[in-house]
Short mmCIF file of C-alpha atoms in Angstrom, two decimals:
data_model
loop_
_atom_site.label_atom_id
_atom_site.label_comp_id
_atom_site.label_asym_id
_atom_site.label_seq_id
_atom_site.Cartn_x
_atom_site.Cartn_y
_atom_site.Cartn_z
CA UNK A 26 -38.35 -195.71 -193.46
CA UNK A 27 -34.64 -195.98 -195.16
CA UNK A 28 -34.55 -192.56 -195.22
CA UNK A 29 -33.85 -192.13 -191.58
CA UNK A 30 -30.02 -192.67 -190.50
CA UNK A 31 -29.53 -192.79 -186.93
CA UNK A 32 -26.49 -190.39 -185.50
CA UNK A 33 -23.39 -192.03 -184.74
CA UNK A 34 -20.48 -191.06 -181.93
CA UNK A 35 -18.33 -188.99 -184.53
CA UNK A 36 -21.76 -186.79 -184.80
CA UNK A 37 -20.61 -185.27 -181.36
CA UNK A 38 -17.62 -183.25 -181.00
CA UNK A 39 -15.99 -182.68 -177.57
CA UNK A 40 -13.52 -180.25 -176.79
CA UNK A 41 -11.48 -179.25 -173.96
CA UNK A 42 -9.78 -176.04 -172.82
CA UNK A 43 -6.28 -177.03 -171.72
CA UNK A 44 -5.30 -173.32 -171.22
CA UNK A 45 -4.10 -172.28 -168.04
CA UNK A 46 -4.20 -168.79 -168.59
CA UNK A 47 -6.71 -166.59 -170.17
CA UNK A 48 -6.26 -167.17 -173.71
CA UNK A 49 -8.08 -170.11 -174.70
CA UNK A 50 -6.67 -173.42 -176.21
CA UNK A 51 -9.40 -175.67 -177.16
CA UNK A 52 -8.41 -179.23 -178.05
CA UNK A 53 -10.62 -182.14 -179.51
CA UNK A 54 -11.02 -184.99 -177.96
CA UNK A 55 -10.86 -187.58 -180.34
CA UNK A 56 -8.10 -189.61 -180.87
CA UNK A 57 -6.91 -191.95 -178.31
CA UNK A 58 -10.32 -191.94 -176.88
CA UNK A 59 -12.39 -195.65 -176.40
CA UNK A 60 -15.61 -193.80 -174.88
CA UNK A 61 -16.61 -190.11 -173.88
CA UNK A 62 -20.17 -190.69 -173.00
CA UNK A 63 -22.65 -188.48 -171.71
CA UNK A 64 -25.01 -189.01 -168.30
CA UNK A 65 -27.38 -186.10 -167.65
CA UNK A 66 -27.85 -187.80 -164.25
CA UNK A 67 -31.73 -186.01 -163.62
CA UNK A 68 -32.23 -186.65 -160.18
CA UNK A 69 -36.36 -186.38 -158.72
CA UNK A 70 -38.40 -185.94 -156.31
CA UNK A 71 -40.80 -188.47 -155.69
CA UNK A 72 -44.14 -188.25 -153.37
CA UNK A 73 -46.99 -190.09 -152.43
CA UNK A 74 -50.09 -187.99 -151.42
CA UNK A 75 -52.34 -189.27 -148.88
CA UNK A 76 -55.44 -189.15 -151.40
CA UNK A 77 -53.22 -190.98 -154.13
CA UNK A 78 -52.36 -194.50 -154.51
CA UNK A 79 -49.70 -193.42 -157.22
CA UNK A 80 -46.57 -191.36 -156.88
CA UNK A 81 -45.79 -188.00 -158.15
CA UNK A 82 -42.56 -187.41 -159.52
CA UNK A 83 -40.56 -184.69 -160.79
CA UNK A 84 -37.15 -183.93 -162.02
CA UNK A 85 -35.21 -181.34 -159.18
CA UNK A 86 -31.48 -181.06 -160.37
CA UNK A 87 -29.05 -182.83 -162.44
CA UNK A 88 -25.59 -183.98 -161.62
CA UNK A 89 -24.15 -184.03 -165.44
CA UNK A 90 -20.63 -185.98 -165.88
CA UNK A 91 -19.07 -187.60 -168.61
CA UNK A 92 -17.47 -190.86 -167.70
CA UNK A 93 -14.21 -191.45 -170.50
CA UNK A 94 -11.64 -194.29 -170.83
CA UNK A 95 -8.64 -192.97 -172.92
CA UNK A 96 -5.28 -194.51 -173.60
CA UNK A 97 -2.36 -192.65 -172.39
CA UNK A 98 -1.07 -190.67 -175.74
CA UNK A 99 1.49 -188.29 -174.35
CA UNK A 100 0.96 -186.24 -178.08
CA UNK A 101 -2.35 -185.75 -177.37
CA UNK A 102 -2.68 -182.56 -175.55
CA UNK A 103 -6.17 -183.32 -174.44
CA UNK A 104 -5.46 -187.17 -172.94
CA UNK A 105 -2.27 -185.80 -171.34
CA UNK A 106 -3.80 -182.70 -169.51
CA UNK A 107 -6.46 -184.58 -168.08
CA UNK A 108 -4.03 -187.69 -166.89
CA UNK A 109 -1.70 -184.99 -165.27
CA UNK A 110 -4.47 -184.15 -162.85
CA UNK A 111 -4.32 -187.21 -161.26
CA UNK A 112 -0.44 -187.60 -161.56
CA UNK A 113 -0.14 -184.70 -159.91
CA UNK A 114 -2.90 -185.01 -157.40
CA UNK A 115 -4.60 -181.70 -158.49
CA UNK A 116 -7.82 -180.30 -156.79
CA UNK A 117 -10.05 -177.64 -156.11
CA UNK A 118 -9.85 -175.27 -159.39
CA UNK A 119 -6.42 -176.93 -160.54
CA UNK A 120 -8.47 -179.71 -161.41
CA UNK A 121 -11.05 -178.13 -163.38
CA UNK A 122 -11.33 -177.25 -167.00
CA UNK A 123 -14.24 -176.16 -169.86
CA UNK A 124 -15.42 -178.52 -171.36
CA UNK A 125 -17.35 -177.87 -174.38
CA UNK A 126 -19.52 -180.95 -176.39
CA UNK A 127 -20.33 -180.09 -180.50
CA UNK A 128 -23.53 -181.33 -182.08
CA UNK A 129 -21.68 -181.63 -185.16
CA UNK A 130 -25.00 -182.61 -186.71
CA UNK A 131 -26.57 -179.53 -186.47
CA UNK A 132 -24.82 -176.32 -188.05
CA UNK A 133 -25.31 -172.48 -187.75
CA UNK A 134 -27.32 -171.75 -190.97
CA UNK A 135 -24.33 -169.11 -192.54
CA UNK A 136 -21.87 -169.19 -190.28
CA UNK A 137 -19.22 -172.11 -192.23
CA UNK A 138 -17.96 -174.81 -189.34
CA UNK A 139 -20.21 -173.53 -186.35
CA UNK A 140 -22.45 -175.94 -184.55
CA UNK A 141 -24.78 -176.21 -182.12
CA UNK A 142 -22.80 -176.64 -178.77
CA UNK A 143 -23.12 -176.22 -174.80
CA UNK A 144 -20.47 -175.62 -172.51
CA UNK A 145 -19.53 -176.93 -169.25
CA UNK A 146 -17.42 -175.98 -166.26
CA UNK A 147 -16.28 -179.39 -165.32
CA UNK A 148 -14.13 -181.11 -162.81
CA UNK A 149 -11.60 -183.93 -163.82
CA UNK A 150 -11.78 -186.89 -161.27
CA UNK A 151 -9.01 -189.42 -162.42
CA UNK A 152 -10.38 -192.90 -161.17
CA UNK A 153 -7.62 -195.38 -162.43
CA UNK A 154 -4.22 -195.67 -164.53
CA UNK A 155 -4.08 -199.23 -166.08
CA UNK A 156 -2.18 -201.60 -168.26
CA UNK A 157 -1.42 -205.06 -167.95
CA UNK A 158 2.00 -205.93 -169.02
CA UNK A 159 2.61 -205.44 -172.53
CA UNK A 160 -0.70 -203.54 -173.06
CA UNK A 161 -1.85 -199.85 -173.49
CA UNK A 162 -1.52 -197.57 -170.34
CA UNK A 163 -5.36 -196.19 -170.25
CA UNK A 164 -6.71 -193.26 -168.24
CA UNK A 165 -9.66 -193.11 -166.71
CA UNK A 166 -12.04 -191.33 -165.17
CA UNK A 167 -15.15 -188.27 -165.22
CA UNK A 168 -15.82 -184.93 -165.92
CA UNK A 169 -18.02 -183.71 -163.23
CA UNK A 170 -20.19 -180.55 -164.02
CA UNK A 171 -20.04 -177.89 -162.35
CA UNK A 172 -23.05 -174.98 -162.12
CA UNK A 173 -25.01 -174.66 -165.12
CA UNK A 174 -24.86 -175.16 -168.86
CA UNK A 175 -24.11 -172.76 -170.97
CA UNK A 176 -25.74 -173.06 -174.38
CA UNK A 177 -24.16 -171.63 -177.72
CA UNK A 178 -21.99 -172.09 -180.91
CA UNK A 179 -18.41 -173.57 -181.45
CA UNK A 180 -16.63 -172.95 -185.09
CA UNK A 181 -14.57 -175.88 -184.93
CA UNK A 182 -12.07 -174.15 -187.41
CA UNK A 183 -11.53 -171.00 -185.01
CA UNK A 184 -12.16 -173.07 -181.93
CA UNK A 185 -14.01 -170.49 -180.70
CA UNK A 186 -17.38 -170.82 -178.28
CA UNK A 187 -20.14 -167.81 -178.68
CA UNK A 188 -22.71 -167.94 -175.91
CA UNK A 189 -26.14 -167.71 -176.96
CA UNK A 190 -27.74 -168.32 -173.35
CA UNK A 191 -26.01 -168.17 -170.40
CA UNK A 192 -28.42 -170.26 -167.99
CA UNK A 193 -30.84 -172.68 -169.33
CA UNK A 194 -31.60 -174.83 -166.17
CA UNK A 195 -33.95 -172.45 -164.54
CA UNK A 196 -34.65 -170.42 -168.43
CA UNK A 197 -36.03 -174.43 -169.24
CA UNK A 198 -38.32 -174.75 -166.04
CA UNK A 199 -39.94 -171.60 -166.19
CA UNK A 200 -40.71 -172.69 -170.05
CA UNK A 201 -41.84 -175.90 -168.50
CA UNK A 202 -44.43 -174.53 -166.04
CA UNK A 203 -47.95 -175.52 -166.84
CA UNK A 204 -50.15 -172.91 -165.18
#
């Protein structure tokens, strides 16, 4: 079929509260960025019963991060909040943030620049600072998430998140149960 376009990376949004007080300052993640990429991480439980000669497997947690490789833009809000947590060797809640991804595919029917989004409690674990001489200082390193998902909406004009669900983890596995 030719009618059937595959999404591309610009089809997900991600955005990042840089705030460090309560009002919110969301910031896009865009520019300056080589990769932002997602790794739901599902981790199982496998077992072998003694009447089976096949395993049994299923899916017990998830450790969720998003691995990114950014050059060092000191303009970009975003790029430099996240390199200043390892430049300044923050931890614990310093070096955590909310993290909130788009699906800028799939808008609120009547509600002009909201999307589909989830939110995530993450924590930022700087890996590296690079360049080779005469080349682009990059930043790297992961978003780790923290506790649960939090489905809902982002306008991307307000930059504004609306929960619609506040836990789907364990909302998804009871759906999931086959009696």
């Amino acid at each position: 079929r030719f009618d059937i376009m595959a999404l591309i990376r610009k089809d997900v949004a991600d955005y990042l509260n840089i705030s460090t007080s309560e009002e919110e300052e969301w910031v896009l993640l865009g520019y300056g960025f080589e990769s932002l990429d997602e790794e739901p991480g599902a981790q199982i439980d496998t077992t072998c019963y003694i009447n089976d000669e096949t395993t049994s497997s299923s899916v017990t947690k998830y450790e969720t991060k998003f691995p990114y490789v950014s050059e060092m833009i000191p303009d970009e809000k975003g790029i430099k909040n996240l390199w200043s947590t390892g430049r300044n060797h923050e931890v614990g809640t310093a070096a955590e943030r909310d993290f909130v991804r788009v699906d800028m595919y799939d808008p609120v029917s009547g509600s002009e620049g909201t999307y589909q989004a989830r939110k995530f409690r993450v924590s930022n674990e700087v890996s590296k600072f690079s360049g080779d001489g005469g080349e682009k200082l990059k930043v790297e390193g992961s978003l780790n998430a923290k506790g649960k998902i939090v489905q809902g909406t982002f306008n991307v004009k307000t930059k504004t998140f609306t929960a619609t669900q506040a836990a789907t983890q364990s909302n998804t596995a009871k759906e999931n149960t086959v009696n």
